[in-house]
CSV table of C-alpha atoms and ligand atoms in Angstrom, one decimal:
chain,number,residue,atom,x,y,z
A,1,MET,CA,-76.5,98.6,-115.5
A,2,LYS,CA,-74.0,95.7,-116.0
A,3,ARG,CA,-75.1,93.2,-118.8
A,4,ILE,CA,-74.6,89.7,-119.4
A,5,ILE,CA,-74.1,87.6,-122.4
A,6,SER,CA,-77.7,86.8,-122.8
A,7,ASP,CA,-78.6,90.5,-122.9
A,8,LEU,CA,-77.6,91.0,-126.6
A,9,PRO,CA,-79.8,89.4,-129.4
A,10,HIS,CA,-78.6,86.0,-130.0
A,11,ASP,CA,-77.7,86.8,-133.6
A,12,ARG,CA,-74.9,89.5,-132.6
A,13,TYR,CA,-72.4,86.8,-132.0
A,14,ARG,CA,-72.6,85.2,-135.3
A,15,GLU,CA,-69.4,85.3,-137.0
A,16,ARG,CA,-68.3,87.8,-134.3
A,17,THR,CA,-65.0,87.5,-132.6
A,18,VAL,CA,-65.5,87.7,-128.8
A,19,LEU,CA,-62.7,87.9,-126.3
A,20,VAL,CA,-63.5,86.2,-123.3
A,21,ARG,CA,-61.6,86.8,-119.9
A,22,VAL,CA,-61.7,83.6,-118.0
A,23,ASP,CA,-60.0,82.8,-114.7
A,24,PHE,CA,-58.3,79.0,-115.7
A,25,ASN,CA,-55.8,79.8,-113.0
A,26,VAL,CA,-56.0,76.0,-112.0
A,27,PRO,CA,-53.3,73.7,-109.7
A,28,LEU,CA,-51.0,72.0,-112.0
A,29,ASP,CA,-48.7,69.2,-111.0
A,30,HIS,CA,-46.0,68.5,-113.9
A,31,GLY,CA,-48.4,69.6,-116.9
A,32,ARG,CA,-51.4,67.8,-115.2
A,33,ILE,CA,-54.5,69.5,-113.9
A,34,ARG,CA,-55.0,68.4,-110.3
A,35,GLU,CA,-58.4,70.3,-110.4
A,36,ASP,CA,-60.5,71.4,-113.1
A,37,TYR,CA,-63.5,73.2,-111.2
A,38,ARG,CA,-62.8,76.7,-112.7
A,39,LEU,CA,-62.6,75.2,-116.1
A,40,ARG,CA,-66.1,73.4,-115.7
A,41,GLN,CA,-67.6,76.6,-114.0
A,42,ALA,CA,-66.7,78.6,-117.5
A,43,ILE,CA,-68.3,76.0,-119.5
A,44,PRO,CA,-71.7,77.6,-119.8
A,45,THR,CA,-70.4,80.9,-121.1
A,46,ILE,CA,-68.2,79.4,-123.5
A,47,GLU,CA,-70.6,76.9,-125.1
A,48,TYR,CA,-73.4,79.6,-125.4
A,49,LEU,CA,-71.2,82.0,-127.4
A,50,SER,CA,-69.8,79.0,-129.6
A,51,GLN,CA,-73.3,77.9,-130.4
A,52,ARG,CA,-74.5,81.2,-131.5
A,53,GLY,CA,-71.5,81.3,-134.0
A,54,ALA,CA,-68.8,83.4,-132.2
A,55,LYS,CA,-65.5,82.8,-132.7
A,56,VAL,CA,-64.3,82.5,-129.2
A,57,ILE,CA,-61.0,84.0,-127.8
A,58,LEU,CA,-60.3,82.8,-124.1
A,59,ALA,CA,-57.8,84.7,-122.1
A,60,SER,CA,-56.4,83.6,-118.8
A,61,HIS,CA,-53.5,83.9,-116.3
A,62,LEU,CA,-51.9,80.8,-114.5
A,63,GLY,CA,-49.8,81.4,-111.7
A,64,LYS,CA,-47.2,84.3,-111.1
A,65,PRO,CA,-44.6,84.4,-114.1
A,66,LYS,CA,-44.1,87.9,-113.3
A,67,GLY,CA,-43.8,89.0,-117.0
A,68,LYS,CA,-41.6,86.2,-118.2
A,69,VAL,CA,-42.1,83.1,-120.3
A,70,VAL,CA,-42.2,80.2,-117.7
A,71,PRO,CA,-42.9,77.3,-119.6
A,72,ALA,CA,-43.9,75.2,-116.5
A,73,LEU,CA,-47.0,77.8,-116.5
A,74,SER,CA,-48.2,77.4,-120.2
A,75,LEU,CA,-51.9,77.2,-120.5
A,76,LYS,CA,-51.4,74.3,-123.2
A,77,PRO,CA,-52.5,71.6,-120.7
A,78,VAL,CA,-55.9,73.7,-120.0
A,79,ALA,CA,-56.3,73.8,-123.8
A,80,ASP,CA,-56.1,70.0,-123.9
A,81,ARG,CA,-58.4,69.6,-121.2
A,82,LEU,CA,-60.9,72.1,-122.7
A,83,GLY,CA,-60.9,70.0,-125.7
A,84,GLN,CA,-62.1,67.0,-123.8
A,85,ILE,CA,-64.7,69.0,-121.9
A,86,LEU,CA,-66.4,71.2,-124.2
A,87,ARG,CA,-68.9,70.7,-126.6
A,88,VAL,CA,-67.8,73.0,-129.3
A,89,PRO,CA,-66.2,72.0,-132.5
A,90,THR,CA,-62.3,72.8,-132.2
A,91,VAL,CA,-60.2,74.2,-129.4
A,92,LYS,CA,-57.1,75.8,-130.7
A,93,PHE,CA,-54.2,76.9,-128.7
A,94,VAL,CA,-51.6,79.7,-129.8
A,95,GLU,CA,-48.3,80.2,-127.8
A,96,ALA,CA,-48.7,84.1,-127.4
A,97,ALA,CA,-51.4,86.3,-126.3
A,98,VAL,CA,-51.0,89.0,-128.9
A,99,GLY,CA,-49.0,89.5,-131.8
A,100,GLU,CA,-48.5,88.0,-135.4
A,101,SER,CA,-48.9,84.2,-134.2
A,102,VAL,CA,-52.1,85.2,-132.9
A,103,LYS,CA,-53.5,87.2,-135.7
A,104,GLN,CA,-52.5,84.5,-138.1
A,105,THR,CA,-54.6,81.7,-135.9
A,106,LEU,CA,-57.3,84.2,-135.8
A,107,THR,CA,-57.7,84.0,-139.4
A,108,THR,CA,-58.1,80.3,-139.5
A,109,LEU,CA,-60.7,80.5,-136.7
A,110,LYS,CA,-64.3,79.5,-137.9
A,111,PRO,CA,-67.4,80.3,-136.3
A,112,GLY,CA,-68.2,78.2,-133.1
A,113,GLU,CA,-64.3,77.4,-132.8
A,114,VAL,CA,-62.5,78.5,-129.5
A,115,LEU,CA,-58.9,79.6,-129.4
A,116,LEU,CA,-57.0,79.7,-126.0
A,117,LEU,CA,-54.2,82.3,-125.8
A,118,GLU,CA,-51.2,81.7,-124.0
A,119,ASN,CA,-50.8,82.8,-120.2
A,120,LEU,CA,-51.6,86.5,-120.1
A,121,ARG,CA,-49.1,87.0,-117.3
A,122,PHE,CA,-46.0,86.0,-119.6
A,123,GLU,CA,-46.6,89.6,-120.8
A,124,PRO,CA,-45.4,92.5,-118.5
A,125,GLY,CA,-48.2,94.7,-119.7
A,126,GLU,CA,-50.9,92.5,-118.2
A,127,GLU,CA,-50.4,93.1,-114.4
A,128,ALA,CA,-49.4,96.5,-115.2
A,129,ASN,CA,-52.3,97.3,-117.1
A,130,ASP,CA,-50.4,98.7,-119.7
A,131,PRO,CA,-52.5,100.6,-122.5
A,132,VAL,CA,-50.3,99.5,-125.5
A,133,PHE,CA,-50.8,95.8,-124.5
A,134,ALA,CA,-54.5,96.6,-123.5
A,135,LYS,CA,-54.9,97.8,-127.0
A,136,GLN,CA,-53.4,94.8,-128.6
A,137,LEU,CA,-55.7,92.5,-126.8
A,138,ALA,CA,-58.6,94.5,-127.4
A,139,ALA,CA,-57.8,94.6,-131.1
A,140,LEU,CA,-58.4,90.8,-131.4
A,141,ALA,CA,-62.2,91.0,-131.2
A,142,GLU,CA,-65.3,93.0,-131.4
A,143,ILE,CA,-67.0,91.9,-128.3
A,144,TYR,CA,-65.7,91.7,-124.7
A,145,VAL,CA,-66.8,89.3,-122.0
A,146,ASN,CA,-65.4,88.8,-118.5
A,147,ASP,CA,-66.6,85.6,-116.9
A,148,ALA,CA,-63.3,85.5,-114.3
A,149,PHE,CA,-65.1,86.2,-111.2
A,150,GLY,CA,-61.9,85.0,-109.1
A,151,THR,CA,-59.9,87.9,-111.0
A,152,MET,CA,-62.4,90.8,-110.8
A,153,HIS,CA,-60.5,92.4,-107.9
A,154,ARG,CA,-57.6,93.1,-110.1
A,155,ALA,CA,-57.4,96.2,-112.6
A,156,HIS,CA,-55.1,94.5,-115.0
A,157,ALA,CA,-55.0,94.9,-118.7
A,158,SER,CA,-57.3,92.2,-119.7
A,159,THR,CA,-59.6,92.8,-116.7
A,160,TYR,CA,-59.7,96.6,-117.2
A,161,GLY,CA,-57.7,98.3,-119.6
A,162,ALA,CA,-58.7,96.4,-122.5
A,163,ALA,CA,-62.2,96.4,-121.4
A,164,GLN,CA,-62.7,100.1,-121.5
A,165,LEU,CA,-61.8,99.8,-125.2
A,166,PHE,CA,-65.1,97.9,-126.2
A,167,THR,CA,-68.4,99.2,-126.9
A,168,ASP,CA,-69.9,96.0,-125.8
A,169,ARG,CA,-68.7,94.6,-122.5
A,170,LEU,CA,-70.6,92.0,-120.9
A,171,ALA,CA,-70.7,89.6,-117.8
A,172,GLY,CA,-70.5,86.1,-118.3
A,173,PHE,CA,-72.9,83.5,-116.6
A,174,LEU,CA,-70.3,82.3,-114.0
A,175,VAL,CA,-69.8,85.9,-113.0
A,176,ARG,CA,-73.2,86.6,-112.7
A,177,LYS,CA,-74.0,83.3,-110.7
A,178,GLU,CA,-71.2,84.3,-108.1
A,179,MET,CA,-72.8,87.9,-107.8
A,180,ASP,CA,-76.1,86.4,-107.4
A,181,VAL,CA,-75.3,84.2,-104.6
A,182,LEU,CA,-72.9,86.1,-102.7
A,183,SER,CA,-75.3,89.1,-102.4
A,184,GLN,CA,-77.9,87.0,-101.4
A,185,VAL,CA,-75.8,85.8,-98.7
A,186,ARG,CA,-75.1,89.3,-97.8
A,187,ASP,CA,-78.2,91.0,-98.2
A,188,ARG,CA,-81.0,88.5,-97.9
A,189,PRO,CA,-79.5,85.5,-96.0
A,190,VAL,CA,-82.4,82.9,-95.0
A,191,ARG,CA,-82.1,82.8,-90.9
A,192,PRO,CA,-80.3,81.5,-89.0
A,193,PHE,CA,-77.4,83.2,-90.7
A,194,ARG,CA,-74.0,81.8,-89.5
A,195,VAL,CA,-70.7,82.9,-90.7
A,196,VAL,CA,-67.4,80.8,-90.1
A,197,VAL,CA,-64.2,83.0,-90.5
A,198,GLY,CA,-60.4,81.5,-89.9
A,199,GLY,CA,-57.7,82.0,-91.9
A,200,ILE,CA,-54.9,84.7,-91.5
A,201,LYS,CA,-54.5,88.2,-91.7
A,202,ILE,CA,-57.4,90.1,-90.5
A,203,LYS,CA,-57.1,92.9,-93.2
A,204,ASP,CA,-57.9,90.6,-95.9
A,205,LYS,CA,-61.1,89.5,-94.0
A,206,LEU,CA,-62.1,93.1,-92.6
A,207,SER,CA,-64.6,94.5,-95.2
A,208,ALA,CA,-66.3,90.9,-95.2
A,209,LEU,CA,-66.2,90.9,-91.5
A,210,LYS,CA,-67.6,94.4,-90.9
A,211,ALA,CA,-70.3,93.6,-93.6
A,212,LEU,CA,-71.6,90.3,-91.8
A,213,LEU,CA,-70.9,91.2,-88.3
A,214,PRO,CA,-74.4,93.0,-88.0
A,215,LYS,CA,-76.3,90.4,-90.1
A,216,ALA,CA,-75.0,87.2,-88.9
A,217,ASP,CA,-76.8,85.4,-86.2
A,218,THR,CA,-73.5,84.0,-85.2
A,219,ILE,CA,-69.9,84.2,-86.2
A,220,LEU,CA,-67.5,81.4,-85.4
A,221,LEU,CA,-64.1,82.4,-85.2
A,222,GLY,CA,-61.0,80.1,-85.7
A,223,GLY,CA,-57.5,79.9,-87.5
A,224,GLY,CA,-55.1,82.5,-87.0
A,225,ILE,CA,-57.4,85.6,-86.7
A,226,ALA,CA,-59.2,84.1,-83.6
A,227,TYR,CA,-56.0,84.8,-81.4
A,228,THR,CA,-56.4,88.6,-81.8
A,229,PHE,CA,-59.8,88.5,-80.6
A,230,LEU,CA,-58.6,86.2,-77.7
A,231,ALA,CA,-55.8,88.4,-77.0
A,232,ALA,CA,-58.4,91.4,-76.8
A,233,GLN,CA,-60.2,89.4,-74.3
A,234,GLY,CA,-57.0,89.2,-72.0
A,235,VAL,CA,-56.6,85.6,-72.9
A,236,ALA,CA,-53.1,84.4,-73.0
A,237,THR,CA,-52.1,83.5,-76.7
A,238,GLY,CA,-48.5,82.8,-76.2
A,239,ASP,CA,-46.6,82.8,-79.6
A,240,SER,CA,-50.0,82.4,-81.9
A,241,PRO,CA,-50.1,84.9,-84.6
A,242,VAL,CA,-51.8,87.8,-82.9
A,243,GLU,CA,-52.3,90.9,-84.8
A,244,PRO,CA,-51.4,93.7,-82.2
A,245,GLU,CA,-52.8,96.8,-84.7
A,246,PHE,CA,-56.3,95.0,-84.7
A,247,ILE,CA,-56.8,94.5,-81.1
A,248,PRO,CA,-58.6,97.8,-80.3
A,249,TRP,CA,-61.0,96.9,-83.2
A,250,ALA,CA,-61.6,93.5,-82.0
A,251,LYS,CA,-62.2,94.9,-78.6
A,252,ASP,CA,-64.9,97.1,-80.1
A,253,VAL,CA,-66.3,94.4,-82.0
A,254,LEU,CA,-66.5,92.0,-78.9
A,255,ALA,CA,-68.2,94.7,-76.9
A,256,GLN,CA,-70.8,95.1,-79.7
A,257,TYR,CA,-71.5,91.6,-81.0
A,258,ARG,CA,-70.4,89.4,-77.8
A,259,LYS,CA,-73.5,87.5,-77.8
A,260,HIS,CA,-73.3,86.8,-81.3
A,261,ILE,CA,-69.6,85.8,-81.3
A,262,LEU,CA,-68.0,82.1,-80.7
A,263,LEU,CA,-64.2,82.0,-80.3
A,264,PRO,CA,-62.4,78.7,-79.7
A,265,GLU,CA,-62.4,77.4,-76.1
A,266,ASP,CA,-59.4,74.8,-76.6
A,267,HIS,CA,-56.5,74.6,-78.8
A,268,VAL,CA,-54.2,72.2,-80.5
A,269,ILE,CA,-50.6,73.9,-79.9
A,270,ALA,CA,-47.0,73.2,-80.3
A,271,ALA,CA,-43.6,75.2,-80.2
A,272,ASN,CA,-43.9,75.7,-83.9
A,273,ALA,CA,-45.9,74.4,-87.0
A,274,GLU,CA,-42.8,71.9,-87.5
A,275,GLN,CA,-43.4,70.1,-84.2
A,276,ARG,CA,-46.0,68.1,-85.3
A,277,ASP,CA,-45.1,65.2,-83.3
A,278,ARG,CA,-45.4,67.3,-80.1
A,279,LEU,CA,-48.7,68.6,-80.3
A,280,GLN,CA,-50.8,69.2,-77.1
A,281,LEU,CA,-54.3,70.0,-76.4
A,282,VAL,CA,-54.9,73.1,-74.0
A,283,HIS,CA,-58.1,74.8,-72.8
A,284,ARG,CA,-58.3,78.3,-73.1
A,285,GLU,CA,-54.8,79.8,-72.1
A,286,ILE,CA,-51.9,79.2,-74.6
A,287,PRO,CA,-48.7,79.2,-72.6
A,288,ALA,CA,-45.8,81.1,-73.6
A,289,GLY,CA,-43.4,79.4,-76.1
A,290,PHE,CA,-46.4,77.6,-77.6
A,291,MET,CA,-48.6,78.7,-80.7
A,292,GLY,CA,-52.3,77.7,-81.4
A,293,LEU,CA,-52.2,75.6,-84.7
A,294,ASP,CA,-55.9,74.0,-84.8
A,295,ILE,CA,-59.0,74.7,-82.9
A,296,GLY,CA,-59.4,71.7,-80.1
A,297,ARG,CA,-62.2,69.0,-80.2
A,298,ASP,CA,-64.2,70.8,-77.9
A,299,THR,CA,-64.3,73.9,-80.0
A,300,SER,CA,-65.0,71.6,-83.0
A,301,LEU,CA,-67.9,70.0,-81.5
A,302,THR,CA,-69.6,73.4,-80.2
A,303,PHE,CA,-68.8,75.1,-83.7
A,304,ALA,CA,-70.6,71.9,-85.6
A,305,HIS,CA,-73.3,71.9,-83.1
A,306,GLU,CA,-74.0,75.6,-83.7
A,307,LEU,CA,-74.0,75.0,-87.4
A,308,LEU,CA,-76.3,72.3,-87.4
A,309,GLN,CA,-79.2,74.3,-85.3
A,310,GLY,CA,-81.8,75.1,-88.0
A,311,THR,CA,-81.5,75.3,-91.6
A,312,GLY,CA,-80.3,78.7,-92.8
A,313,THR,CA,-77.3,80.1,-94.4
A,314,ILE,CA,-73.8,79.4,-93.5
A,315,PHE,CA,-70.8,81.3,-95.3
A,316,TRP,CA,-67.6,80.0,-94.5
A,317,ASN,CA,-64.0,81.7,-95.3
A,318,GLY,CA,-60.8,80.6,-93.7
A,319,PRO,CA,-59.4,77.4,-92.4
A,320,LEU,CA,-59.7,77.0,-88.7
A,321,GLY,CA,-56.1,75.6,-88.5
A,322,ALA,CA,-52.9,75.0,-90.1
A,323,PHE,CA,-54.5,72.5,-92.0
A,324,GLU,CA,-52.0,71.9,-94.9
A,325,VAL,CA,-50.2,69.9,-91.9
A,326,ASP,CA,-52.3,66.9,-91.4
A,327,GLU,CA,-52.1,66.8,-87.7
A,328,CYS,CA,-53.4,70.3,-87.6
A,329,ALA,CA,-56.4,69.7,-90.1
A,330,ASP,CA,-59.0,68.1,-87.7
A,331,GLY,CA,-61.0,71.3,-86.6
A,332,THR,CA,-61.0,72.4,-90.5
A,333,VAL,CA,-62.0,68.7,-91.4
A,334,ASP,CA,-64.7,68.6,-88.7
A,335,ILE,CA,-66.2,72.1,-89.8
A,336,ALA,CA,-66.1,70.9,-93.8
A,337,ARG,CA,-68.4,67.6,-92.8
A,338,ALA,CA,-70.9,69.8,-90.6
A,339,MET,CA,-71.2,71.9,-93.5
A,340,ALA,CA,-71.7,69.1,-95.7
A,341,LEU,CA,-74.3,67.5,-93.2
A,342,ALA,CA,-76.1,71.2,-92.8
A,343,HIS,CA,-76.5,71.3,-96.6
A,344,TRP,CA,-77.8,67.8,-96.6
A,345,ARG,CA,-80.3,68.8,-93.8
A,346,GLY,CA,-81.5,71.6,-95.9
A,347,ALA,CA,-79.4,74.6,-95.2
A,348,PHE,CA,-77.9,76.9,-97.9
A,349,THR,CA,-74.3,76.7,-97.7
A,350,VAL,CA,-71.4,78.8,-99.3
A,351,VAL,CA,-67.8,78.6,-99.3
A,352,GLY,CA,-65.1,81.0,-100.6
A,353,GLY,CA,-61.4,81.4,-100.5
A,354,GLY,CA,-58.6,79.4,-102.2
A,355,ASP,CA,-57.1,77.8,-99.2
A,356,THR,CA,-60.9,77.4,-97.5
A,357,VAL,CA,-61.8,75.5,-100.8
A,358,ALA,CA,-58.7,73.6,-100.7
A,359,ALA,CA,-59.4,72.5,-97.1
A,360,VAL,CA,-62.8,71.2,-98.0
A,361,ARG,CA,-61.2,69.1,-100.6
A,362,LYS,CA,-58.8,67.9,-98.3
A,363,ALA,CA,-61.8,66.8,-96.0
A,364,GLU,CA,-63.2,65.0,-99.0
A,365,VAL,CA,-66.4,66.9,-99.1
A,366,LEU,CA,-67.6,66.9,-102.4
A,367,GLU,CA,-68.8,70.2,-104.4
A,368,THR,CA,-72.2,68.5,-104.6
A,369,GLU,CA,-72.4,68.7,-100.9
A,370,ILE,CA,-72.1,72.3,-100.7
A,371,SER,CA,-74.8,74.6,-102.3
A,372,HIS,CA,-72.1,77.1,-103.9
A,373,VAL,CA,-68.3,76.7,-104.0
A,374,SER,CA,-67.1,80.5,-105.1
A,375,THR,CA,-64.3,80.4,-107.6
A,376,GLY,CA,-63.3,83.8,-106.1
A,377,GLY,CA,-60.9,83.9,-103.1
A,378,GLY,CA,-59.9,87.5,-102.6
A,379,ALA,CA,-62.5,88.7,-105.1
A,380,SER,CA,-65.4,86.7,-103.0
A,381,LEU,CA,-64.4,88.2,-99.8
A,382,LYS,CA,-64.4,92.0,-101.3
A,383,PHE,CA,-67.7,91.5,-102.9
A,384,ILE,CA,-69.3,90.3,-99.7
A,385,GLY,CA,-67.6,93.5,-98.1
A,386,GLY,CA,-69.1,95.7,-100.8
A,387,GLU,CA,-66.0,96.9,-102.1
A,388,GLU,CA,-65.9,97.9,-105.6
A,389,LEU,CA,-64.2,95.5,-108.0
A,390,PRO,CA,-62.4,97.1,-111.1
A,391,GLY,CA,-63.6,94.2,-113.2
A,392,ILE,CA,-67.2,94.5,-112.7
A,393,ALA,CA,-67.4,98.1,-112.2
A,394,VAL,CA,-65.9,98.5,-115.8
A,395,LEU,CA,-68.5,96.4,-117.3
A,396,SER,CA,-71.0,98.8,-115.8
A,397,GLU,CA,-69.2,102.0,-116.9
A,398,GLN,CA,-70.3,101.9,-120.7
A,399,SER,CA,-72.5,104.5,-121.9
A,400,GLN,CA,-75.6,102.4,-122.9
B,1,LIG,P1,-58.4,81.6,-97.7
B,1,LIG,O1,-57.4,81.6,-98.8
B,1,LIG,O2,-59.6,80.4,-98.0
B,1,LIG,O3,-59.0,83.1,-98.0
B,1,LIG,P2,-56.5,82.6,-95.8
B,1,LIG,O4,-55.5,82.6,-97.0
B,1,LIG,O5,-57.2,83.6,-94.8
B,1,LIG,O6,-57.8,81.4,-96.3
B,1,LIG,O7,-56.0,81.4,-94.7
B,1,LIG,C1,-55.3,80.3,-94.9
B,1,LIG,C2,-54.1,80.0,-94.2
B,1,LIG,O8,-54.3,80.2,-92.8
B,1,LIG,C3,-53.7,78.5,-94.3
B,1,LIG,O9,-52.4,78.8,-95.3
B,1,LIG,C4,-53.6,78.1,-93.0
B,1,LIG,O10,-52.2,77.5,-92.8
B,1,LIG,C5,-53.5,79.3,-92.0
B,1,LIG,N1,-53.9,79.1,-90.7
B,1,LIG,C6,-55.0,79.0,-90.3
B,1,LIG,N2,-55.1,78.9,-88.9
B,1,LIG,C7,-53.8,78.9,-88.6
B,1,LIG,C8,-53.1,78.8,-87.4
B,1,LIG,N3,-53.7,78.7,-86.4
B,1,LIG,N4,-51.8,79.0,-87.2
B,1,LIG,C9,-51.2,79.3,-88.5
B,1,LIG,N5,-51.6,79.2,-89.9
B,1,LIG,C10,-53.1,79.2,-89.7
B,2,LIG,MG1,-55.5,82.5,-98.8
């Protein structure tokens, strides 16, 4: 059984050094944190350990520096922000993830204090799950905690190799919350259970779709993935991003679950994503030379109407159009607002996916207007799909 930090006796943390893998992969804009949701979600675990007298080491990645030091991807701005939002005596920062400077700073760390390490991915050993780097990380602390839900699907040194070297490996409160909410949605949804899936790449959504199709009362499909289903029905899709290798599967799904699936009936189209001044609205068929960039207004209304029937559970992953282009964001914005209204009326609403969460913000729907905004993109979909996440599996591996 996987254990969480509150399963250890309180006094076990006193004066112990605890390595906490967090997911502080936040959007930065010239050193300014544009959005600190992931930092706030990690507060309960950090303060819990600090209040029990632990010396707390925080380790995270940020962006994709690919094993090199990229100053623009330093975690220093995150340390400054943590200093403002955490109720702990001090937040220190060290410009390395392992090595002499880290050891030196650790000797000055007092119980209750917090030390943030530099971006783990400045080290080539992190993503390679290099045993030497894992050992260096593990040597820093006596207890290991993973609260980085968004990184659980990666077997990296900080999420896997280092974890294996600790006797005490525990999940943090955020990981537990994400697992509780997502397993409730997957296994025990209050009905009616509605699922909205958009975005691109069916492959990324496959396990989640397979797990949710038999359970959902309705599945609303939009965004890039919907065109594969339309093509499977023989509807003309023009130059829309159809994935031919999934057409046979889509046919099977439609044969089995047709009554439960809603597909777009109209589309916002253009010759390509750059032609935003020449958008057109078409019903049903997309002519050759055009691609679907958003669901149309009728589809939006049908989808929103469906989401507002009854107060059960709604899970949403994947934007319904190329929402980054303002002119192609209407469908996604309409659905985000329908989700907010459904929540206000009492539905349990869950949103997962990096781009989907960004789309919800673009729609100006607040965190408080959604029951649970998952910090995990790929991780939340894989969890819903019942795939094993290495970061979670390694916490259960221990022989206790
Ligand atoms: P998430 O990160 O939430 O899991 P995805 O990565 O699957 O979502 O999908 C997000 C991307 O899908 C966005 O970049 C969006 O522009 C794109 N997208 C959605 N619908 C379309 C479409 N019709 N045409 C092109 N791109 C689309
Ligand atoms: Mg994405």
